[in-house]
Amino acid sequence: MAEITAGMVKDLREATGLGMMDCKKALVETNGDLKAAEELLRIKSGAKASKAASRIAAEGLVSAFISTDGKVGALVEVNCETDFMAKNDDFMAFASNVAQAIAQNNPSDIVALSSAVLGGGDSVEDARKALIMKVGENVSVRRFVRYSTAGKLVTYLHGSKIGVLLDISGGDDALGKDLAMHIAASKPICVSKEQVSQELLDTERKVYTAQAAESGKPANIVEKMVDGRIAKYLAEVTLLGQPFVKDPDILVEKLLSTHGVKVNAFQMFVVGEGIEKAVVDYAAEVAAAAKV
């Protein structure tokens, strides 16, 4: 039997939002397998998908750049240590310049981006190091996406913490902006149900099947219940299946059809998503210092 530590219970609580004892029991039942324990808790409680990925645990900002013709654009997340630094003019300028460098240089990954040249003549990496020296905080370029399209690109920044880059064909600028805002608000994972990975569907079906089986209904009824849950899930996580945020009486798919618009792709970044920030116990630090 695997040892169930307090840290394992804490991780499972953060992932599911459920109570400590429930989490500990699930870990005992699954011999310490965190993923299996999470699935077990979802089955038993009807809890929704893991909340771990939505934790905002790092600071920084999302910056965007689109060329004047609207055909090439980039979205980038740049991180720092404090929210105060995320509002620093030099930090914001660095992030903006990096977004432009991505659009203009088309780097293949973060490593290639580090050698891309900014407008001032410095490489991204040299500029990053210089900024660290100036502001006294660690600065990192975490992730980016670059689009080049025959349609047009739209960007939406909700403050500086959520950013969307949208590639569409057809429609006017106002509708494009509304769609980008919808994505930021409703957070779909892809455009259509055909783009949802089979692995994700298999996981959801497994959980829904176990939940429905506990109802005691016949197998054919359970199958219909699961199919209904899967259809609802696909509507919730896909852009086309969601009610339009500015008019919930109409689905995005119908809105696009009415205006002759096609969404080719989109990307959304939320600052710090999926990054766990270390928690500093200042009281413990003071107590330890007092003993020295």
mmCIF file of C-alpha atoms in Angstrom:
data_model
loop_
_atom_site.group_PDB
_atom_site.id
_atom_site.type_symbol
_atom_site.label_atom_id
_atom_site.label_comp_id
_atom_site.label_asym_id
_atom_site.label_seq_id
_atom_site.Cartn_x
_atom_site.Cartn_y
_atom_site.Cartn_z
ATOM 1 C CA MET A 1 0.000 0.000 0.000
ATOM 2 C CA ALA A 2 1.415 3.335 -1.065
ATOM 3 C CA GLU A 3 1.935 5.979 1.616
ATOM 4 C CA ILE A 4 -0.723 8.704 1.362
ATOM 5 C CA THR A 5 1.002 11.976 2.221
ATOM 6 C CA ALA A 6 -0.516 15.326 3.140
ATOM 7 C CA GLY A 7 0.915 16.747 -0.080
ATOM 8 C CA MET A 8 -0.933 14.160 -2.169
ATOM 9 C CA VAL A 9 -4.200 15.003 -0.400
ATOM 10 C CA LYS A 10 -3.558 18.723 -0.951
ATOM 11 C CA ASP A 11 -2.939 18.196 -4.690
ATOM 12 C CA LEU A 12 -6.152 16.206 -5.064
ATOM 13 C CA ARG A 13 -8.167 18.813 -3.134
ATOM 14 C CA GLU A 14 -6.866 21.574 -5.412
ATOM 15 C CA ALA A 15 -7.672 19.509 -8.495
ATOM 16 C CA THR A 16 -11.241 18.644 -7.469
ATOM 17 C CA GLY A 17 -12.341 21.200 -4.870
ATOM 18 C CA LEU A 18 -13.579 18.372 -2.624
ATOM 19 C CA GLY A 19 -13.044 17.747 1.080
ATOM 20 C CA MET A 20 -9.866 16.477 2.697
ATOM 21 C CA MET A 21 -11.328 13.202 3.976
ATOM 22 C CA ASP A 22 -12.983 12.411 0.640
ATOM 23 C CA CYS A 23 -9.681 13.000 -1.114
ATOM 24 C CA LYS A 24 -7.750 10.855 1.358
ATOM 25 C CA LYS A 25 -10.227 7.980 1.014
ATOM 26 C CA ALA A 26 -10.031 8.154 -2.773
ATOM 27 C CA LEU A 27 -6.238 8.043 -2.655
ATOM 28 C CA VAL A 28 -6.353 5.029 -0.350
ATOM 29 C CA GLU A 29 -8.790 3.252 -2.691
ATOM 30 C CA THR A 30 -6.573 3.931 -5.718
ATOM 31 C CA ASN A 31 -3.306 3.139 -3.924
ATOM 32 C CA GLY A 32 -2.037 6.701 -4.271
ATOM 33 C CA ASP A 33 -2.746 7.096 -8.004
ATOM 34 C CA LEU A 34 -3.683 10.799 -8.254
ATOM 35 C CA LYS A 35 -5.325 10.592 -11.685
ATOM 36 C CA ALA A 36 -7.330 7.499 -10.782
ATOM 37 C CA ALA A 37 -8.379 9.113 -7.485
ATOM 38 C CA GLU A 38 -9.597 12.216 -9.317
ATOM 39 C CA GLU A 39 -11.687 10.095 -11.678
ATOM 40 C CA LEU A 40 -13.086 8.140 -8.729
ATOM 41 C CA LEU A 41 -14.138 11.348 -6.958
ATOM 42 C CA ARG A 42 -15.772 12.679 -10.097
ATOM 43 C CA ILE A 43 -17.715 9.442 -10.426
ATOM 44 C CA LYS A 44 -18.832 9.465 -6.797
ATOM 45 C CA SER A 45 -19.634 13.147 -6.457
ATOM 46 C CA GLY A 46 -20.547 14.237 -9.965
ATOM 47 C CA ALA A 47 -17.812 16.842 -9.740
ATOM 48 C CA LYS A 48 -16.938 18.578 -12.981
ATOM 49 C CA ALA A 49 -13.597 18.451 -14.753
ATOM 50 C CA SER A 50 -10.430 19.253 -12.870
ATOM 51 C CA LYS A 51 -10.086 22.881 -11.804
ATOM 52 C CA ALA A 52 -6.322 22.675 -11.623
ATOM 53 C CA ALA A 53 -5.784 24.161 -15.069
ATOM 54 C CA SER A 54 -7.812 27.286 -14.228
ATOM 55 C CA ARG A 55 -5.667 28.296 -11.242
ATOM 56 C CA ILE A 56 -3.987 31.654 -11.844
ATOM 57 C CA ALA A 57 -0.711 31.132 -10.009
ATOM 58 C CA ALA A 58 1.906 33.227 -11.839
ATOM 59 C CA GLU A 59 2.110 36.902 -12.745
ATOM 60 C CA GLY A 60 2.757 38.655 -16.034
ATOM 61 C CA LEU A 61 0.718 39.619 -19.051
ATOM 62 C CA VAL A 62 -0.510 38.565 -22.481
ATOM 63 C CA SER A 63 0.501 40.770 -25.399
ATOM 64 C CA ALA A 64 -0.624 40.693 -29.030
ATOM 65 C CA PHE A 65 0.475 42.041 -32.393
ATOM 66 C CA ILE A 66 -1.314 42.093 -35.750
ATOM 67 C CA SER A 67 0.167 43.416 -38.987
ATOM 68 C CA THR A 68 -1.485 46.431 -40.601
ATOM 69 C CA ASP A 69 -3.129 44.263 -43.272
ATOM 70 C CA GLY A 70 -4.567 41.939 -40.617
ATOM 71 C CA LYS A 71 -2.973 38.856 -42.162
ATOM 72 C CA VAL A 72 -0.173 38.031 -39.700
ATOM 73 C CA GLY A 73 -0.374 38.136 -35.940
ATOM 74 C CA ALA A 74 0.986 36.759 -32.699
ATOM 75 C CA LEU A 75 -0.080 36.224 -29.106
ATOM 76 C CA VAL A 76 2.477 35.768 -26.323
ATOM 77 C CA GLU A 77 2.498 35.231 -22.563
ATOM 78 C CA VAL A 78 5.399 36.809 -20.682
ATOM 79 C CA ASN A 79 5.770 36.089 -16.967
ATOM 80 C CA CYS A 80 7.303 37.901 -14.020
ATOM 81 C CA GLU A 81 7.262 37.405 -10.266
ATOM 82 C CA THR A 82 4.805 40.058 -9.063
ATOM 83 C CA ASP A 83 1.659 41.729 -10.318
ATOM 84 C CA PHE A 84 3.310 45.073 -9.581
ATOM 85 C CA MET A 85 6.030 44.282 -12.143
ATOM 86 C CA ALA A 86 3.422 43.199 -14.698
ATOM 87 C CA LYS A 87 2.335 46.867 -14.785
ATOM 88 C CA ASN A 88 5.885 48.187 -15.227
ATOM 89 C CA ASP A 89 6.333 50.196 -18.449
ATOM 90 C CA ASP A 90 9.593 48.472 -19.380
ATOM 91 C CA PHE A 91 8.082 45.041 -18.827
ATOM 92 C CA MET A 92 5.004 45.870 -20.905
ATOM 93 C CA ALA A 93 7.186 47.286 -23.697
ATOM 94 C CA PHE A 94 9.300 44.131 -23.719
ATOM 95 C CA ALA A 95 6.206 41.925 -24.051
ATOM 96 C CA SER A 96 4.841 44.092 -26.871
ATOM 97 C CA ASN A 97 8.156 43.984 -28.728
ATOM 98 C CA VAL A 98 8.342 40.196 -28.357
ATOM 99 C CA ALA A 99 4.847 39.809 -29.839
ATOM 100 C CA GLN A 100 5.923 41.866 -32.854
ATOM 101 C CA ALA A 101 9.147 39.855 -33.215
ATOM 102 C CA ILE A 102 7.164 36.616 -33.258
ATOM 103 C CA ALA A 103 4.895 37.875 -36.031
ATOM 104 C CA GLN A 104 7.799 39.162 -38.120
ATOM 105 C CA ASN A 105 10.319 36.335 -37.568
ATOM 106 C CA ASN A 106 8.057 33.271 -37.360
ATOM 107 C CA PRO A 107 10.197 31.374 -34.808
ATOM 108 C CA SER A 108 9.523 27.652 -34.487
ATOM 109 C CA ASP A 109 9.649 27.572 -30.675
ATOM 110 C CA ILE A 110 10.800 29.446 -27.562
ATOM 111 C CA VAL A 111 14.427 28.531 -28.178
ATOM 112 C CA ALA A 112 14.335 29.961 -31.701
ATOM 113 C CA LEU A 113 12.493 33.034 -30.432
ATOM 114 C CA SER A 114 15.324 33.822 -27.991
ATOM 115 C CA SER A 115 17.626 34.672 -30.899
ATOM 116 C CA ALA A 116 15.047 36.720 -32.846
ATOM 117 C CA VAL A 117 16.013 40.387 -33.181
ATOM 118 C CA LEU A 118 13.837 43.126 -31.703
ATOM 119 C CA GLY A 119 13.326 46.568 -33.178
ATOM 120 C CA GLY A 120 16.152 48.063 -31.134
ATOM 121 C CA GLY A 121 18.681 45.583 -32.492
ATOM 122 C CA ASP A 122 18.978 43.337 -29.414
ATOM 123 C CA SER A 123 17.954 39.702 -29.448
ATOM 124 C CA VAL A 124 14.965 38.678 -27.364
ATOM 125 C CA GLU A 125 17.290 36.879 -24.953
ATOM 126 C CA ASP A 126 19.646 39.847 -24.545
ATOM 127 C CA ALA A 127 16.699 42.176 -23.985
ATOM 128 C CA ARG A 128 15.232 39.766 -21.438
ATOM 129 C CA LYS A 129 18.483 39.613 -19.478
ATOM 130 C CA ALA A 130 18.833 43.381 -19.559
ATOM 131 C CA LEU A 131 15.285 43.762 -18.256
ATOM 132 C CA ILE A 132 15.996 41.348 -15.402
ATOM 133 C CA MET A 133 19.026 43.394 -14.424
ATOM 134 C CA LYS A 134 16.961 46.570 -14.490
ATOM 135 C CA VAL A 135 13.815 45.467 -12.648
ATOM 136 C CA GLY A 136 15.311 42.885 -10.292
ATOM 137 C CA GLU A 137 12.746 40.193 -11.075
ATOM 138 C CA ASN A 138 12.889 37.052 -13.124
ATOM 139 C CA VAL A 139 11.273 37.461 -16.565
ATOM 140 C CA SER A 140 10.410 34.608 -18.904
ATOM 141 C CA VAL A 141 8.643 34.161 -22.217
ATOM 142 C CA ARG A 142 6.388 31.196 -21.549
ATOM 143 C CA ARG A 143 4.445 30.487 -24.744
ATOM 144 C CA PHE A 144 3.257 32.007 -27.992
ATOM 145 C CA VAL A 145 1.230 31.377 -31.114
ATOM 146 C CA ARG A 146 1.580 32.923 -34.581
ATOM 147 C CA TYR A 147 -1.101 32.955 -37.297
ATOM 148 C CA SER A 148 -0.803 33.768 -40.982
ATOM 149 C CA THR A 149 -4.127 33.767 -42.809
ATOM 150 C CA ALA A 150 -5.895 34.440 -46.077
ATOM 151 C CA GLY A 151 -8.798 35.716 -43.975
ATOM 152 C CA LYS A 152 -8.256 38.261 -41.229
ATOM 153 C CA LEU A 153 -7.018 38.260 -37.676
ATOM 154 C CA VAL A 154 -8.693 39.761 -34.635
ATOM 155 C CA THR A 155 -7.261 40.135 -31.156
ATOM 156 C CA TYR A 156 -8.910 40.821 -27.830
ATOM 157 C CA LEU A 157 -7.152 41.496 -24.536
ATOM 158 C CA HIS A 158 -9.163 41.446 -21.335
ATOM 159 C CA GLY A 159 -6.973 43.785 -19.351
ATOM 160 C CA SER A 160 -3.607 42.122 -19.716
ATOM 161 C CA LYS A 161 -4.439 38.757 -18.117
ATOM 162 C CA ILE A 162 -6.506 37.093 -20.867
ATOM 163 C CA GLY A 163 -5.661 37.305 -24.546
ATOM 164 C CA VAL A 164 -7.349 35.886 -27.656
ATOM 165 C CA LEU A 165 -6.074 35.679 -31.221
ATOM 166 C CA LEU A 166 -8.804 34.798 -33.706
ATOM 167 C CA ASP A 167 -8.548 33.825 -37.392
ATOM 168 C CA ILE A 168 -11.808 34.310 -39.317
ATOM 169 C CA SER A 169 -13.073 34.549 -42.871
ATOM 170 C CA GLY A 170 -15.933 36.951 -43.604
ATOM 171 C CA GLY A 171 -17.837 39.294 -41.315
ATOM 172 C CA ASP A 172 -17.014 42.806 -40.190
ATOM 173 C CA ASP A 173 -14.605 44.049 -37.526
ATOM 174 C CA ALA A 174 -17.346 44.450 -34.925
ATOM 175 C CA LEU A 175 -18.450 40.823 -35.211
ATOM 176 C CA GLY A 176 -14.845 39.659 -35.119
ATOM 177 C CA LYS A 177 -14.267 41.568 -31.895
ATOM 178 C CA ASP A 178 -17.493 40.167 -30.402
ATOM 179 C CA LEU A 179 -16.389 36.617 -31.224
ATOM 180 C CA ALA A 180 -12.974 37.162 -29.645
ATOM 181 C CA MET A 181 -14.658 38.564 -26.527
ATOM 182 C CA HIS A 182 -16.977 35.554 -26.451
ATOM 183 C CA ILE A 183 -13.988 33.200 -26.485
ATOM 184 C CA ALA A 184 -12.387 35.074 -23.601
ATOM 185 C CA ALA A 185 -15.626 34.863 -21.603
ATOM 186 C CA SER A 186 -16.793 31.322 -22.428
ATOM 187 C CA LYS A 187 -13.387 29.645 -22.886
ATOM 188 C CA PRO A 188 -14.103 26.985 -25.522
ATOM 189 C CA ILE A 189 -11.269 24.510 -26.088
ATOM 190 C CA CYS A 190 -11.694 24.264 -29.881
ATOM 191 C CA VAL A 191 -13.926 25.369 -32.748
ATOM 192 C CA SER A 192 -16.033 22.267 -33.424
ATOM 193 C CA LYS A 193 -16.797 18.880 -31.872
ATOM 194 C CA GLU A 194 -14.732 17.150 -34.557
ATOM 195 C CA GLN A 195 -11.643 18.789 -33.055
ATOM 196 C CA VAL A 196 -12.141 17.386 -29.533
ATOM 197 C CA SER A 197 -9.504 14.719 -28.946
ATOM 198 C CA GLN A 198 -10.579 11.098 -28.685
ATOM 199 C CA GLU A 199 -8.563 10.757 -25.489
ATOM 200 C CA LEU A 200 -10.563 13.529 -23.834
ATOM 201 C CA LEU A 201 -13.854 12.046 -25.027
ATOM 202 C CA ASP A 202 -12.864 8.601 -23.755
ATOM 203 C CA THR A 203 -12.112 10.034 -20.315
ATOM 204 C CA GLU A 204 -15.431 11.889 -20.140
ATOM 205 C CA ARG A 205 -17.356 8.840 -21.364
ATOM 206 C CA LYS A 206 -15.681 6.659 -18.729
ATOM 207 C CA VAL A 207 -16.716 9.031 -15.944
ATOM 208 C CA TYR A 208 -20.260 9.530 -17.246
ATOM 209 C CA THR A 209 -20.739 5.767 -17.708
ATOM 210 C CA ALA A 210 -19.705 5.060 -14.131
ATOM 211 C CA GLN A 211 -21.975 7.814 -12.833
ATOM 212 C CA ALA A 212 -24.960 6.616 -14.869
ATOM 213 C CA ALA A 213 -24.394 2.985 -13.867
ATOM 214 C CA GLU A 214 -24.926 3.955 -10.215
ATOM 215 C CA SER A 215 -28.509 4.902 -11.087
ATOM 216 C CA GLY A 216 -29.362 1.203 -11.355
ATOM 217 C CA LYS A 217 -31.133 1.706 -14.693
ATOM 218 C CA PRO A 218 -30.938 -0.882 -17.513
ATOM 219 C CA ALA A 219 -27.855 -0.875 -19.763
ATOM 220 C CA ASN A 220 -29.709 0.561 -22.766
ATOM 221 C CA ILE A 221 -30.960 3.470 -20.672
ATOM 222 C CA VAL A 222 -27.491 4.030 -19.225
ATOM 223 C CA GLU A 223 -26.096 4.190 -22.763
ATOM 224 C CA LYS A 224 -28.634 6.833 -23.753
ATOM 225 C CA MET A 225 -27.861 8.828 -20.596
ATOM 226 C CA VAL A 226 -24.145 8.758 -21.392
ATOM 227 C CA ASP A 227 -24.728 9.795 -25.016
ATOM 228 C CA GLY A 228 -26.782 12.735 -23.769
ATOM 229 C CA ARG A 229 -24.055 13.802 -21.341
ATOM 230 C CA ILE A 230 -21.416 13.589 -24.069
ATOM 231 C CA ALA A 231 -23.543 15.728 -26.406
ATOM 232 C CA LYS A 232 -23.973 18.309 -23.653
ATOM 233 C CA TYR A 233 -20.238 18.273 -22.912
ATOM 234 C CA LEU A 234 -19.368 18.831 -26.592
ATOM 235 C CA ALA A 235 -21.737 21.782 -26.739
ATOM 236 C CA GLU A 236 -20.154 23.300 -23.639
ATOM 237 C CA VAL A 237 -16.515 23.052 -24.740
ATOM 238 C CA THR A 238 -16.769 23.883 -28.458
ATOM 239 C CA LEU A 239 -17.156 27.378 -29.852
ATOM 240 C CA LEU A 240 -19.868 26.412 -32.344
ATOM 241 C CA GLY A 241 -21.961 24.685 -29.687
ATOM 242 C CA GLN A 242 -21.971 27.535 -27.158
ATOM 243 C CA PRO A 243 -24.728 30.150 -26.734
ATOM 244 C CA PHE A 244 -23.397 33.501 -27.932
ATOM 245 C CA VAL A 245 -22.402 35.507 -24.877
ATOM 246 C CA LYS A 246 -24.088 38.721 -26.089
ATOM 247 C CA ASP A 247 -27.300 36.894 -27.089
ATOM 248 C CA PRO A 248 -27.688 33.536 -25.297
ATOM 249 C CA ASP A 249 -30.788 32.715 -27.369
ATOM 250 C CA ILE A 250 -28.601 32.018 -30.403
ATOM 251 C CA LEU A 251 -25.780 29.506 -30.769
ATOM 252 C CA VAL A 252 -22.452 30.720 -32.149
ATOM 253 C CA GLU A 253 -22.815 28.261 -35.041
ATOM 254 C CA LYS A 254 -26.102 29.916 -36.072
ATOM 255 C CA LEU A 255 -24.614 33.393 -35.627
ATOM 256 C CA LEU A 256 -21.732 32.548 -37.949
ATOM 257 C CA SER A 257 -24.049 31.015 -40.532
ATOM 258 C CA THR A 258 -26.322 34.066 -40.517
ATOM 259 C CA HIS A 259 -23.405 36.433 -41.163
ATOM 260 C CA GLY A 260 -21.456 34.190 -43.545
ATOM 261 C CA VAL A 261 -18.481 33.894 -41.198
ATOM 262 C CA LYS A 262 -16.094 30.972 -40.720
ATOM 263 C CA VAL A 263 -13.794 30.613 -37.718
ATOM 264 C CA ASN A 264 -10.562 29.075 -38.980
ATOM 265 C CA ALA A 265 -8.729 28.932 -35.648
ATOM 266 C CA PHE A 266 -8.307 30.670 -32.314
ATOM 267 C CA GLN A 267 -5.936 30.682 -29.364
ATOM 268 C CA MET A 268 -6.553 31.953 -25.861
ATOM 269 C CA PHE A 269 -3.917 32.480 -23.172
ATOM 270 C CA VAL A 270 -4.675 33.146 -19.499
ATOM 271 C CA VAL A 271 -1.724 34.441 -17.513
ATOM 272 C CA GLY A 272 -0.334 31.826 -15.156
ATOM 273 C CA GLU A 273 -2.792 29.123 -16.213
ATOM 274 C CA GLY A 274 -1.509 25.769 -15.000
ATOM 275 C CA ILE A 275 1.493 27.216 -13.163
ATOM 276 C CA GLU A 276 1.569 26.732 -9.413
ATOM 277 C CA LYS A 277 3.228 29.544 -7.521
ATOM 278 C CA ALA A 278 5.166 28.673 -4.385
ATOM 279 C CA VAL A 279 3.330 29.742 -1.224
ATOM 280 C CA VAL A 280 5.563 31.561 1.213
ATOM 281 C CA ASP A 281 4.804 31.000 4.895
ATOM 282 C CA TYR A 282 6.045 34.306 6.302
ATOM 283 C CA ALA A 283 5.033 33.398 9.861
ATOM 284 C CA ALA A 284 7.201 30.285 9.706
ATOM 285 C CA GLU A 285 10.084 32.318 8.290
ATOM 286 C CA VAL A 286 9.831 34.818 11.160
ATOM 287 C CA ALA A 287 9.618 32.026 13.742
ATOM 288 C CA ALA A 288 12.653 30.298 12.263
ATOM 289 C CA ALA A 289 14.583 33.565 12.224
ATOM 290 C CA ALA A 290 13.717 34.176 15.869
ATOM 291 C CA LYS A 291 15.371 30.876 16.812
ATOM 292 C CA VAL A 292 18.664 31.773 15.158
#
